[in-house]
PDB file of C-alpha atoms in Angstrom:
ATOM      1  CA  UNK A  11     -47.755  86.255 -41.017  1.00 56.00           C
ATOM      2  CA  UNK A  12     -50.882  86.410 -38.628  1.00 61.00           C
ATOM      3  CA  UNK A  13     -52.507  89.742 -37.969  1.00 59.00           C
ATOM      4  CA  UNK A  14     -54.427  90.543 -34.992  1.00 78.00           C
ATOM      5  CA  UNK A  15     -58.304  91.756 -35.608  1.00 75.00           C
ATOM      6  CA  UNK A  16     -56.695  95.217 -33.716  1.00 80.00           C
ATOM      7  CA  UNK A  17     -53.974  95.527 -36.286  1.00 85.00           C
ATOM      8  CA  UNK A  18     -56.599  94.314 -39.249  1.00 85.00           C
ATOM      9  CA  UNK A  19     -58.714  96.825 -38.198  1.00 89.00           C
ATOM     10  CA  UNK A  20     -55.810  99.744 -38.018  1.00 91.00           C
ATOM     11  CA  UNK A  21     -54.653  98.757 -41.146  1.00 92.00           C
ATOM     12  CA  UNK A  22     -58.035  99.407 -42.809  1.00 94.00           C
ATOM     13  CA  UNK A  23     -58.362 102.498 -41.086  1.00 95.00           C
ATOM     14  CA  UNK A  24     -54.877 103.919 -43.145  1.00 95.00           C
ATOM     15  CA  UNK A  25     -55.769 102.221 -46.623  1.00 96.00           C
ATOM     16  CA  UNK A  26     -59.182 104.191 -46.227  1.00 96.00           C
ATOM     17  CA  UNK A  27     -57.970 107.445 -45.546  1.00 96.00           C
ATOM     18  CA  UNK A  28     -54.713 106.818 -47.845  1.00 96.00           C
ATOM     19  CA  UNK A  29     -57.256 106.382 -50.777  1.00 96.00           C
ATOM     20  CA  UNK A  30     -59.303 109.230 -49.951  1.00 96.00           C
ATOM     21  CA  UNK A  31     -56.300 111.546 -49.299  1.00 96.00           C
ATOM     22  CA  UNK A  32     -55.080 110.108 -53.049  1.00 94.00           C
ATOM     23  CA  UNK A  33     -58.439 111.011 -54.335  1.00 93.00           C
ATOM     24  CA  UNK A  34     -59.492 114.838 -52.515  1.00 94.00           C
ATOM     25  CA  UNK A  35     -56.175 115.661 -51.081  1.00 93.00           C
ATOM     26  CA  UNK A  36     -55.296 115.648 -47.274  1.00 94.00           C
ATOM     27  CA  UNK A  37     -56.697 119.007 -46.498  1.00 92.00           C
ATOM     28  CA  UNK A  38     -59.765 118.508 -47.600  1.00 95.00           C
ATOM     29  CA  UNK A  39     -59.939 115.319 -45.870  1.00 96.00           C
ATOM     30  CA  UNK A  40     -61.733 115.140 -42.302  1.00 95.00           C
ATOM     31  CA  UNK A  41     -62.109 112.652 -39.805  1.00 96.00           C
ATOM     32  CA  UNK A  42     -65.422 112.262 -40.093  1.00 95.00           C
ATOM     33  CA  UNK A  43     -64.659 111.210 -43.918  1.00 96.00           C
ATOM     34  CA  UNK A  44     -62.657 108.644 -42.824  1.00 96.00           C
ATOM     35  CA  UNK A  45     -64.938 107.186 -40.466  1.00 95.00           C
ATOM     36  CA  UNK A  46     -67.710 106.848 -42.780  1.00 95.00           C
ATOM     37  CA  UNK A  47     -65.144 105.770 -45.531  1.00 95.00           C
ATOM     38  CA  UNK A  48     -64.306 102.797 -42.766  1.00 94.00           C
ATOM     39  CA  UNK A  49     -67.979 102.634 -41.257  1.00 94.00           C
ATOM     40  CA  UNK A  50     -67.260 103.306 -38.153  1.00 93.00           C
ATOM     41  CA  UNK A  51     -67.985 106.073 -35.345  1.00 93.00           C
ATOM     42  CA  UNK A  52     -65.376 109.193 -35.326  1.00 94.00           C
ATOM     43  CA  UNK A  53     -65.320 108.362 -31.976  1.00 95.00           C
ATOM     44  CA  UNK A  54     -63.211 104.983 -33.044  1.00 93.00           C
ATOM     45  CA  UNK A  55     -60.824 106.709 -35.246  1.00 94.00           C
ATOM     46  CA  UNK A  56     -59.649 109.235 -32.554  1.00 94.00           C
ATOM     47  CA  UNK A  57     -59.188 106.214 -29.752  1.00 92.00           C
ATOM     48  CA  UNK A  58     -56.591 105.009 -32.501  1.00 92.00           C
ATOM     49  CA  UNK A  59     -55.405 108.027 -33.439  1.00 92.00           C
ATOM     50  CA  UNK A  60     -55.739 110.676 -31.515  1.00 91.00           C
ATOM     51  CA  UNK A  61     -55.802 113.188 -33.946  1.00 91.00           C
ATOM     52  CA  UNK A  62     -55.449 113.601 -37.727  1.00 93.00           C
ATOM     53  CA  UNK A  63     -51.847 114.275 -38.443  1.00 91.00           C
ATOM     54  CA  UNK A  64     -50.858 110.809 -36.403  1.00 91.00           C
ATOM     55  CA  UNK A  65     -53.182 109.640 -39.167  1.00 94.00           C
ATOM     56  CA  UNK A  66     -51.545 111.158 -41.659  1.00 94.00           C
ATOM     57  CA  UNK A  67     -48.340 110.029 -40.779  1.00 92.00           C
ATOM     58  CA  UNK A  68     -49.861 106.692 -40.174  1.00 93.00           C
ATOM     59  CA  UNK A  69     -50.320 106.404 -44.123  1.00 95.00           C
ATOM     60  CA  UNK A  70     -47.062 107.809 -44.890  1.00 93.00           C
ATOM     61  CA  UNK A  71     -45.700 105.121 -43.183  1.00 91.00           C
ATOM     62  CA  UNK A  72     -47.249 102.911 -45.033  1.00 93.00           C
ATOM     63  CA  UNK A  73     -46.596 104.677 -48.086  1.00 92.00           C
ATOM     64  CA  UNK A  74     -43.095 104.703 -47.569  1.00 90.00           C
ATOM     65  CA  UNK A  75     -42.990 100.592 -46.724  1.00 89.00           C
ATOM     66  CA  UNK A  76     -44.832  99.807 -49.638  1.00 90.00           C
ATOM     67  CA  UNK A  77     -42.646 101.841 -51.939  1.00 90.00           C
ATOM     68  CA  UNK A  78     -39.702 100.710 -50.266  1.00 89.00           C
ATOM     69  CA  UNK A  79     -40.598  97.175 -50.333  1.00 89.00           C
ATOM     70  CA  UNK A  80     -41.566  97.399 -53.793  1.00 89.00           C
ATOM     71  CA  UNK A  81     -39.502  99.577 -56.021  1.00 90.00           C
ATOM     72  CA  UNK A  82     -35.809  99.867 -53.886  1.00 89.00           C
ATOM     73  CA  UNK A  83     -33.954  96.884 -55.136  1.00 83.00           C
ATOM     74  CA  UNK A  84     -30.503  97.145 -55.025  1.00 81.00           C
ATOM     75  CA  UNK A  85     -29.483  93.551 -53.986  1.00 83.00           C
ATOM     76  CA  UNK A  86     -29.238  91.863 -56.847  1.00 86.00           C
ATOM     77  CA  UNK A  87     -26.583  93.828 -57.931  1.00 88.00           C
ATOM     78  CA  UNK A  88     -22.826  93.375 -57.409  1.00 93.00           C
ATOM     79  CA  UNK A  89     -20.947  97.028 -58.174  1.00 95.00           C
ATOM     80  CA  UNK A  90     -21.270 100.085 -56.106  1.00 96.00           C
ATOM     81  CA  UNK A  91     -21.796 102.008 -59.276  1.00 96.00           C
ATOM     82  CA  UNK A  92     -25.400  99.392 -60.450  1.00 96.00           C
ATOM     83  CA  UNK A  93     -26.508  99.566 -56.543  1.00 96.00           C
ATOM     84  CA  UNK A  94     -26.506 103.695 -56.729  1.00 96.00           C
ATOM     85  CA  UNK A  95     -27.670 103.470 -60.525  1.00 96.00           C
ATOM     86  CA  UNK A  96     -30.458 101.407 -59.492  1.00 96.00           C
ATOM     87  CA  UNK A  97     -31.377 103.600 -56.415  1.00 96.00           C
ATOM     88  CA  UNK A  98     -32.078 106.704 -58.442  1.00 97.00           C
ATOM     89  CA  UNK A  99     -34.025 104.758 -61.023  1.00 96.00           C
ATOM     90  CA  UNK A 100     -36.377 103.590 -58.314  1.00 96.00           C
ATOM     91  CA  UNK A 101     -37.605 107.522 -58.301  1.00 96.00           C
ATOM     92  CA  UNK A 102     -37.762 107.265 -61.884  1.00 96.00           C
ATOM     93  CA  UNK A 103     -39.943 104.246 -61.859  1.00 95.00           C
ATOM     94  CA  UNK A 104     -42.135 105.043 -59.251  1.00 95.00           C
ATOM     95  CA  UNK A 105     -42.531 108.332 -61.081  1.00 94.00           C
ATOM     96  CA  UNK A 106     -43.591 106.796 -64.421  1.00 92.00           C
ATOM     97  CA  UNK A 107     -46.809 104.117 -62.724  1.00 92.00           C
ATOM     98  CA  UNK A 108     -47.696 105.968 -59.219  1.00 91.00           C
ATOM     99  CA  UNK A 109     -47.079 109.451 -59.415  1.00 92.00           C
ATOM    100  CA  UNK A 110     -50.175 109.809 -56.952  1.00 92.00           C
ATOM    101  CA  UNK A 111     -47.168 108.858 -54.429  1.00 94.00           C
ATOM    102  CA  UNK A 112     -45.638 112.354 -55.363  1.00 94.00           C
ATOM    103  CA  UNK A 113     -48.896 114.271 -54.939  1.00 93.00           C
ATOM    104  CA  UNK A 114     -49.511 112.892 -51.758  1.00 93.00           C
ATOM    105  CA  UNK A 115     -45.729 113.431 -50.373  1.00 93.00           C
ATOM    106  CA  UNK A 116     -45.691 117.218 -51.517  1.00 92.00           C
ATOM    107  CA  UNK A 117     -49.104 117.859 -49.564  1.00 92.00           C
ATOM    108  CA  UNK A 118     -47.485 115.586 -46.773  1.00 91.00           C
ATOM    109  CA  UNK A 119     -44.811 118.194 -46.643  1.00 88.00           C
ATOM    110  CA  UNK A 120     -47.262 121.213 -46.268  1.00 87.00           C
ATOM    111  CA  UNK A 121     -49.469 119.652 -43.893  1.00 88.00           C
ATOM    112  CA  UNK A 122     -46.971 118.201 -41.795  1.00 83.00           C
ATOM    113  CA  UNK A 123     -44.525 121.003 -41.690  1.00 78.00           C
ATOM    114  CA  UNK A 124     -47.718 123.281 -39.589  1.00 78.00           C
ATOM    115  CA  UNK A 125     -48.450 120.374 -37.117  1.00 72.00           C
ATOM    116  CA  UNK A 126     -46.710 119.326 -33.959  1.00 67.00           C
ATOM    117  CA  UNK A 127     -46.290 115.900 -34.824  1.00 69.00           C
ATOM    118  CA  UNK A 128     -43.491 113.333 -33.497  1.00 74.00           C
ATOM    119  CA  UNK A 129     -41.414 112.679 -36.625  1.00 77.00           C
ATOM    120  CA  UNK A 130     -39.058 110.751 -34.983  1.00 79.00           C
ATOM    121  CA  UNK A 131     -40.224 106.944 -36.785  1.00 78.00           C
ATOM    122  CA  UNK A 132     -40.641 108.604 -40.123  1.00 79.00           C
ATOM    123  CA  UNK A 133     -37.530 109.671 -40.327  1.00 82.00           C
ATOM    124  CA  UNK A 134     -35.657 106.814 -39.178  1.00 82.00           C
ATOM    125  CA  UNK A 135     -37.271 105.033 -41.878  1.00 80.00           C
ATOM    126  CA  UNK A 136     -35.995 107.467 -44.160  1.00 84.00           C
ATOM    127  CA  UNK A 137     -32.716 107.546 -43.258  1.00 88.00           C
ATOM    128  CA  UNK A 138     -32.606 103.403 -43.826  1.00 89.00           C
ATOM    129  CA  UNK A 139     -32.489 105.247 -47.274  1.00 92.00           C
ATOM    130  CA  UNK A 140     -28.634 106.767 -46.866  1.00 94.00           C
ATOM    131  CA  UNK A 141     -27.275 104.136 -45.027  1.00 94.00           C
ATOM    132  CA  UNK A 142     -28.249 101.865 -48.360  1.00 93.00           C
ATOM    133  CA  UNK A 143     -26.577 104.799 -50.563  1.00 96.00           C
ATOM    134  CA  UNK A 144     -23.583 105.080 -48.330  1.00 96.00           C
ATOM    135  CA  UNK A 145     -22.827 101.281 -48.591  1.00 95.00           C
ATOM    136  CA  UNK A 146     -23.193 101.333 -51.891  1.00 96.00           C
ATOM    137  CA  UNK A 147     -20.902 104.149 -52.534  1.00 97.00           C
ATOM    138  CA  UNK A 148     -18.021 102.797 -50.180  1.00 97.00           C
ATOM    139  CA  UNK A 149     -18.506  99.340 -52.595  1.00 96.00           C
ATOM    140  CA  UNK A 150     -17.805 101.340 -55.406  1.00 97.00           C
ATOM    141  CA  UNK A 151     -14.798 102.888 -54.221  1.00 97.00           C
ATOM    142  CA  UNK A 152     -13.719  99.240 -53.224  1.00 97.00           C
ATOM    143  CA  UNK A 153     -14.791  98.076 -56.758  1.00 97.00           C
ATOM    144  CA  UNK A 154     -13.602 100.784 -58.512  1.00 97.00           C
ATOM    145  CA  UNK A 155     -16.503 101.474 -59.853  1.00 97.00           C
ATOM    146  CA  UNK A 156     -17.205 105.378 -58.397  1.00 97.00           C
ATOM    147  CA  UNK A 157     -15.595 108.295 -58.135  1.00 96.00           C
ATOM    148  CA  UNK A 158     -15.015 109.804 -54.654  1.00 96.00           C
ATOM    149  CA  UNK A 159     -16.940 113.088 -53.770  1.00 96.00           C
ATOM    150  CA  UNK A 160     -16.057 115.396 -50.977  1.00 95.00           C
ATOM    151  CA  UNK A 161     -18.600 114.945 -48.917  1.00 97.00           C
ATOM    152  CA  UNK A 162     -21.161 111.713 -49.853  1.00 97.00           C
ATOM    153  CA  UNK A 163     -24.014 112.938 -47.126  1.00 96.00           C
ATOM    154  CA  UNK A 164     -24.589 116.382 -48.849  1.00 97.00           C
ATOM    155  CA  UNK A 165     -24.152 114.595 -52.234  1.00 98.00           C
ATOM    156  CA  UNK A 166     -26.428 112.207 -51.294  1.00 97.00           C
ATOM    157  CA  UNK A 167     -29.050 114.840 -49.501  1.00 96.00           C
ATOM    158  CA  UNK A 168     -28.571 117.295 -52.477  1.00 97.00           C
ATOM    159  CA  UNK A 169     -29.185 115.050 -54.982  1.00 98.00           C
ATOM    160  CA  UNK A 170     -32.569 112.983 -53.613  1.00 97.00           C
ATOM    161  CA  UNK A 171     -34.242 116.182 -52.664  1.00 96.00           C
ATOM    162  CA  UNK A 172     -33.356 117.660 -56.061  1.00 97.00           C
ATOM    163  CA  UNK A 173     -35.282 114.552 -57.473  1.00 97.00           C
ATOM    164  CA  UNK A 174     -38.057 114.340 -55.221  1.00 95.00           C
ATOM    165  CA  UNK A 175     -38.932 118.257 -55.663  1.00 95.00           C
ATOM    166  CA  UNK A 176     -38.879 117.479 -59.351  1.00 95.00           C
ATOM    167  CA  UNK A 177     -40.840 114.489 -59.413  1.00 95.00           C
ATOM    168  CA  UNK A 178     -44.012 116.190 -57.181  1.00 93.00           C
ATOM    169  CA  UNK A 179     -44.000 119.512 -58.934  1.00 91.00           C
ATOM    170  CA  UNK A 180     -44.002 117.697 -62.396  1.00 91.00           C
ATOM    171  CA  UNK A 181     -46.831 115.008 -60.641  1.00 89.00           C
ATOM    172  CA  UNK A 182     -48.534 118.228 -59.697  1.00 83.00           C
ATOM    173  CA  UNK A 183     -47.950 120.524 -62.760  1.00 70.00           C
ATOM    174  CA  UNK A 184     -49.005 117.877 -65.074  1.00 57.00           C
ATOM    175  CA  UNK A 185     -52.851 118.143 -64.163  1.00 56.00           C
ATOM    176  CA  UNK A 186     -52.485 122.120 -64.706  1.00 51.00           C
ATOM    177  CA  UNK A 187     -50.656 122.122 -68.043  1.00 54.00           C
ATOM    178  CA  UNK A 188     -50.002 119.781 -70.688  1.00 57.00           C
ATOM    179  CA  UNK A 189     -46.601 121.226 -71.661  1.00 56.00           C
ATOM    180  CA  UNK A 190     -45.251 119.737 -68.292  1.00 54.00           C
ATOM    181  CA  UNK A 191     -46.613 116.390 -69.036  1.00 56.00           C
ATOM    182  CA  UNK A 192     -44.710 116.402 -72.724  1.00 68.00           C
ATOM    183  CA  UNK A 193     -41.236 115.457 -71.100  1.00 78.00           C
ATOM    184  CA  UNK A 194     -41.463 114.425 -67.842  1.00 88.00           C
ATOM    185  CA  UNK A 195     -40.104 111.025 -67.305  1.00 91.00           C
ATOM    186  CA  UNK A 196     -37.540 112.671 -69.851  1.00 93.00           C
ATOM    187  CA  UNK A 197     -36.847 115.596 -68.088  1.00 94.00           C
ATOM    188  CA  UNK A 198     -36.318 112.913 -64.541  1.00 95.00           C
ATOM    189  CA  UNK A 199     -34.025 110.809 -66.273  1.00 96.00           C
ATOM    190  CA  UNK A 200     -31.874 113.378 -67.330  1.00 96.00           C
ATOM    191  CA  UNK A 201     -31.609 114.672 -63.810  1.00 97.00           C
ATOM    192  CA  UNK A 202     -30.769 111.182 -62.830  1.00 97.00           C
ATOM    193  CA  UNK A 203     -28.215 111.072 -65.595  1.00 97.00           C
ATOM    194  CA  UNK A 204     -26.561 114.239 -64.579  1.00 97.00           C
ATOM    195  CA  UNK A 205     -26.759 112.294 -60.962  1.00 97.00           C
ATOM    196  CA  UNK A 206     -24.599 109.399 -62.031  1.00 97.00           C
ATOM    197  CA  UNK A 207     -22.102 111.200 -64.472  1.00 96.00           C
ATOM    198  CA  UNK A 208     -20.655 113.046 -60.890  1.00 94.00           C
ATOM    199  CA  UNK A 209     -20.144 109.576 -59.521  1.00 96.00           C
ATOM    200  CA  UNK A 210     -19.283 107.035 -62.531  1.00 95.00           C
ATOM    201  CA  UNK A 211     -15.114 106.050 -62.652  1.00 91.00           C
TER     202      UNK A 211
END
Protein backbone atom coordinates (compact mmCIF):
# COMPACT_ATOMS: atom_id res chain seq x y z
CA UNK A 1 0.00 0.00 0.00
CA UNK A 2 1.50 3.49 -1.04
CA UNK A 3 1.25 6.37 1.37
CA UNK A 4 1.27 9.87 0.40
CA UNK A 5 4.22 12.20 2.06
CA UNK A 6 0.75 14.15 3.57
CA UNK A 7 -0.53 10.98 5.12
CA UNK A 8 3.33 9.88 6.13
CA UNK A 9 3.64 12.94 7.69
CA UNK A 10 0.04 12.74 9.67
CA UNK A 11 0.78 9.48 10.65
CA UNK A 12 3.99 10.55 12.43
CA UNK A 13 2.32 13.32 13.91
CA UNK A 14 -0.23 10.57 15.98
CA UNK A 15 2.61 7.91 16.77
CA UNK A 16 4.47 11.01 18.39
CA UNK A 17 1.91 12.27 20.49
CA UNK A 18 0.45 8.55 21.08
CA UNK A 19 3.93 7.78 22.69
CA UNK A 20 4.14 10.80 24.64
CA UNK A 21 0.49 10.59 25.86
CA UNK A 22 1.62 6.67 26.84
CA UNK A 23 4.55 8.10 28.60
CA UNK A 24 3.15 11.68 30.67
CA UNK A 25 -0.49 11.16 30.20
CA UNK A 26 -2.79 13.27 27.86
CA UNK A 27 -3.29 16.12 30.20
CA UNK A 28 -0.12 16.88 30.71
CA UNK A 29 0.56 16.72 27.14
CA UNK A 30 0.61 20.12 25.03
CA UNK A 31 0.86 20.92 21.58
CA UNK A 32 3.85 22.43 21.72
CA UNK A 33 5.23 18.89 23.08
CA UNK A 34 4.14 17.34 20.22
CA UNK A 35 5.60 19.60 17.84
CA UNK A 36 8.97 19.43 19.17
CA UNK A 37 8.44 15.59 19.73
CA UNK A 38 7.77 15.67 15.64
CA UNK A 39 10.22 18.72 14.91
CA UNK A 40 8.07 20.75 13.55
CA UNK A 41 6.40 24.35 14.15
CA UNK A 42 3.03 24.29 16.42
CA UNK A 43 1.91 26.19 13.76
CA UNK A 44 1.96 22.73 11.52
CA UNK A 45 0.25 20.64 14.01
CA UNK A 46 -2.83 22.97 14.34
CA UNK A 47 -3.19 23.27 10.22
CA UNK A 48 -3.70 19.36 10.67
CA UNK A 49 -5.47 19.40 13.55
CA UNK A 50 -7.04 22.11 14.55
CA UNK A 51 -6.96 21.61 18.01
CA UNK A 52 -5.84 19.00 20.56
CA UNK A 53 -8.76 16.77 21.23
CA UNK A 54 -9.05 16.04 17.16
CA UNK A 55 -5.54 14.93 18.06
CA UNK A 56 -6.43 12.97 20.62
CA UNK A 57 -8.98 11.25 18.93
CA UNK A 58 -6.67 11.02 16.03
CA UNK A 59 -4.54 8.43 18.18
CA UNK A 60 -7.44 6.69 19.49
CA UNK A 61 -8.21 5.88 16.21
CA UNK A 62 -5.30 4.48 15.67
CA UNK A 63 -5.26 2.81 18.84
CA UNK A 64 -8.35 1.19 18.27
CA UNK A 65 -7.17 -0.15 14.47
CA UNK A 66 -4.14 -1.46 15.72
CA UNK A 67 -5.77 -3.36 18.54
CA UNK A 68 -8.43 -4.40 16.40
CA UNK A 69 -6.28 -5.53 13.68
CA UNK A 70 -4.13 -7.26 16.00
CA UNK A 71 -5.75 -8.98 18.89
CA UNK A 72 -9.78 -9.48 17.55
CA UNK A 73 -9.61 -12.74 15.76
CA UNK A 74 -12.58 -14.50 15.61
CA UNK A 75 -12.44 -15.99 12.04
CA UNK A 76 -10.78 -18.86 12.37
CA UNK A 77 -13.28 -20.23 14.36
CA UNK A 78 -16.39 -22.20 13.38
CA UNK A 79 -19.05 -22.14 16.60
CA UNK A 80 -20.85 -19.16 17.85
CA UNK A 81 -19.86 -20.17 21.31
CA UNK A 82 -15.39 -20.11 20.22
CA UNK A 83 -16.18 -16.72 18.12
CA UNK A 84 -17.73 -14.98 21.54
CA UNK A 85 -15.10 -17.03 23.71
CA UNK A 86 -12.44 -15.67 21.67
CA UNK A 87 -13.83 -12.04 21.68
CA UNK A 88 -13.63 -11.64 25.42
CA UNK A 89 -10.19 -13.19 25.56
CA UNK A 90 -8.94 -10.52 23.21
CA UNK A 91 -9.49 -8.03 26.45
CA UNK A 92 -7.76 -10.52 28.38
CA UNK A 93 -4.80 -10.63 26.13
CA UNK A 94 -4.40 -7.23 25.40
CA UNK A 95 -4.61 -6.78 29.15
CA UNK A 96 -1.74 -9.17 30.00
CA UNK A 97 1.24 -7.39 27.11
CA UNK A 98 -0.22 -3.64 26.58
CA UNK A 99 -2.02 -2.55 29.43
CA UNK A 100 -0.65 1.07 28.51
CA UNK A 101 -3.79 0.67 26.01
CA UNK A 102 -6.03 0.74 29.23
CA UNK A 103 -4.29 3.74 30.78
CA UNK A 104 -4.57 5.66 27.84
CA UNK A 105 -8.46 4.71 27.14
CA UNK A 106 -9.51 5.61 30.84
CA UNK A 107 -7.78 9.18 30.48
CA UNK A 108 -9.37 9.15 26.87
CA UNK A 109 -12.65 8.91 28.66
CA UNK A 110 -11.98 11.92 31.05
CA UNK A 111 -10.55 14.10 28.57
CA UNK A 112 -12.90 13.47 25.96
CA UNK A 113 -16.05 13.42 27.94
CA UNK A 114 -15.21 17.71 28.77
CA UNK A 115 -14.49 18.51 25.04
CA UNK A 116 -16.82 19.22 22.18
CA UNK A 117 -15.46 16.84 19.92
CA UNK A 118 -17.29 15.00 16.85
CA UNK A 119 -17.43 11.38 18.01
CA UNK A 120 -19.29 10.30 15.30
CA UNK A 121 -16.08 8.00 13.42
CA UNK A 122 -15.00 6.69 16.77
CA UNK A 123 -17.89 5.26 17.48
CA UNK A 124 -18.77 3.70 14.36
CA UNK A 125 -15.63 1.95 14.67
CA UNK A 126 -16.68 0.76 17.87
CA UNK A 127 -19.77 -0.45 17.13
CA UNK A 128 -17.99 -2.77 14.14
CA UNK A 129 -17.38 -4.38 17.66
CA UNK A 130 -21.30 -5.60 18.31
CA UNK A 131 -22.15 -6.29 15.00
CA UNK A 132 -19.07 -9.06 15.25
CA UNK A 133 -20.67 -10.20 18.76
CA UNK A 134 -24.17 -10.23 17.42
CA UNK A 135 -23.18 -12.56 14.47
CA UNK A 136 -21.53 -14.60 16.50
CA UNK A 137 -24.24 -15.07 18.95
CA UNK A 138 -27.05 -15.70 16.23
CA UNK A 139 -24.29 -18.65 14.94
CA UNK A 140 -24.48 -20.07 18.15
CA UNK A 141 -28.04 -20.26 18.44
CA UNK A 142 -27.91 -21.84 14.84
CA UNK A 143 -25.10 -24.19 16.10
CA UNK A 144 -26.41 -24.85 19.21
CA UNK A 145 -23.74 -23.81 20.79
CA UNK A 146 -25.31 -20.64 23.11
CA UNK A 147 -27.89 -20.06 25.16
CA UNK A 148 -30.41 -17.31 24.25
CA UNK A 149 -30.50 -14.12 26.51
CA UNK A 150 -33.29 -11.66 26.62
CA UNK A 151 -31.89 -9.00 25.25
CA UNK A 152 -28.13 -9.66 23.43
CA UNK A 153 -27.41 -5.61 23.02
CA UNK A 154 -27.58 -4.91 26.85
CA UNK A 155 -25.82 -8.29 27.40
CA UNK A 156 -23.41 -7.43 25.11
CA UNK A 157 -23.04 -3.52 26.37
CA UNK A 158 -23.16 -4.73 30.07
CA UNK A 159 -20.73 -7.12 29.81
CA UNK A 160 -17.72 -5.19 27.62
CA UNK A 161 -18.00 -2.14 29.75
CA UNK A 162 -17.89 -4.32 32.88
CA UNK A 163 -14.50 -5.60 31.39
CA UNK A 164 -13.08 -2.57 30.11
CA UNK A 165 -13.73 -0.61 33.58
CA UNK A 166 -11.93 -3.53 35.15
CA UNK A 167 -9.12 -3.81 32.95
CA UNK A 168 -8.12 0.30 33.25
CA UNK A 169 -8.70 0.59 36.95
CA UNK A 170 -6.55 -2.61 37.55
CA UNK A 171 -3.90 -1.02 34.59
CA UNK A 172 -4.17 2.05 36.75
CA UNK A 173 -4.27 0.65 40.35
CA UNK A 174 -1.40 -1.54 39.70
CA UNK A 175 1.27 1.39 39.69
CA UNK A 176 -0.37 2.61 43.16
CA UNK A 177 -0.48 -0.72 44.99
CA UNK A 178 1.01 -3.97 44.64
CA UNK A 179 -1.94 -5.92 46.09
CA UNK A 180 -3.87 -5.04 42.79
CA UNK A 181 -1.12 -6.29 40.66
CA UNK A 182 -1.15 -9.90 42.71
CA UNK A 183 -4.30 -11.19 40.70
CA UNK A 184 -5.07 -9.28 37.96
CA UNK A 185 -5.06 -11.22 34.81
CA UNK A 186 -6.75 -13.68 37.43
CA UNK A 187 -9.21 -11.54 38.66
CA UNK A 188 -10.06 -10.62 34.36
CA UNK A 189 -10.39 -14.06 33.52
CA UNK A 190 -12.72 -14.85 36.03
CA UNK A 191 -14.92 -11.99 34.95
CA UNK A 192 -14.64 -13.37 31.51
CA UNK A 193 -15.54 -16.77 32.85
CA UNK A 194 -18.56 -15.58 34.64
CA UNK A 195 -19.14 -13.86 30.96
CA UNK A 196 -19.32 -17.13 29.10
CA UNK A 197 -21.06 -19.41 31.78
CA UNK A 198 -24.47 -16.93 31.01
CA UNK A 199 -24.09 -17.85 27.38
CA UNK A 200 -22.54 -21.56 27.06
CA UNK A 201 -25.52 -24.45 26.00
Amino acid sequence: MIVSIKEAKLNFIVESAQKLFFKRGIAAVTIKDIAKEVGVGEATIYRHFQKKQNLVLAVAMSIFGTVSQEYFHQSQYKLGYEKIEAFYMSFYNIFKVRRDYYNFLAEFDLYIAEQTTDLGAYENGIRTFFDDFNYAYKLGLQDGSIKEVENIEVFYFTTTHALLELCKKLAADAKILKQDGKYSTEEVETLIKLFLSNLKK
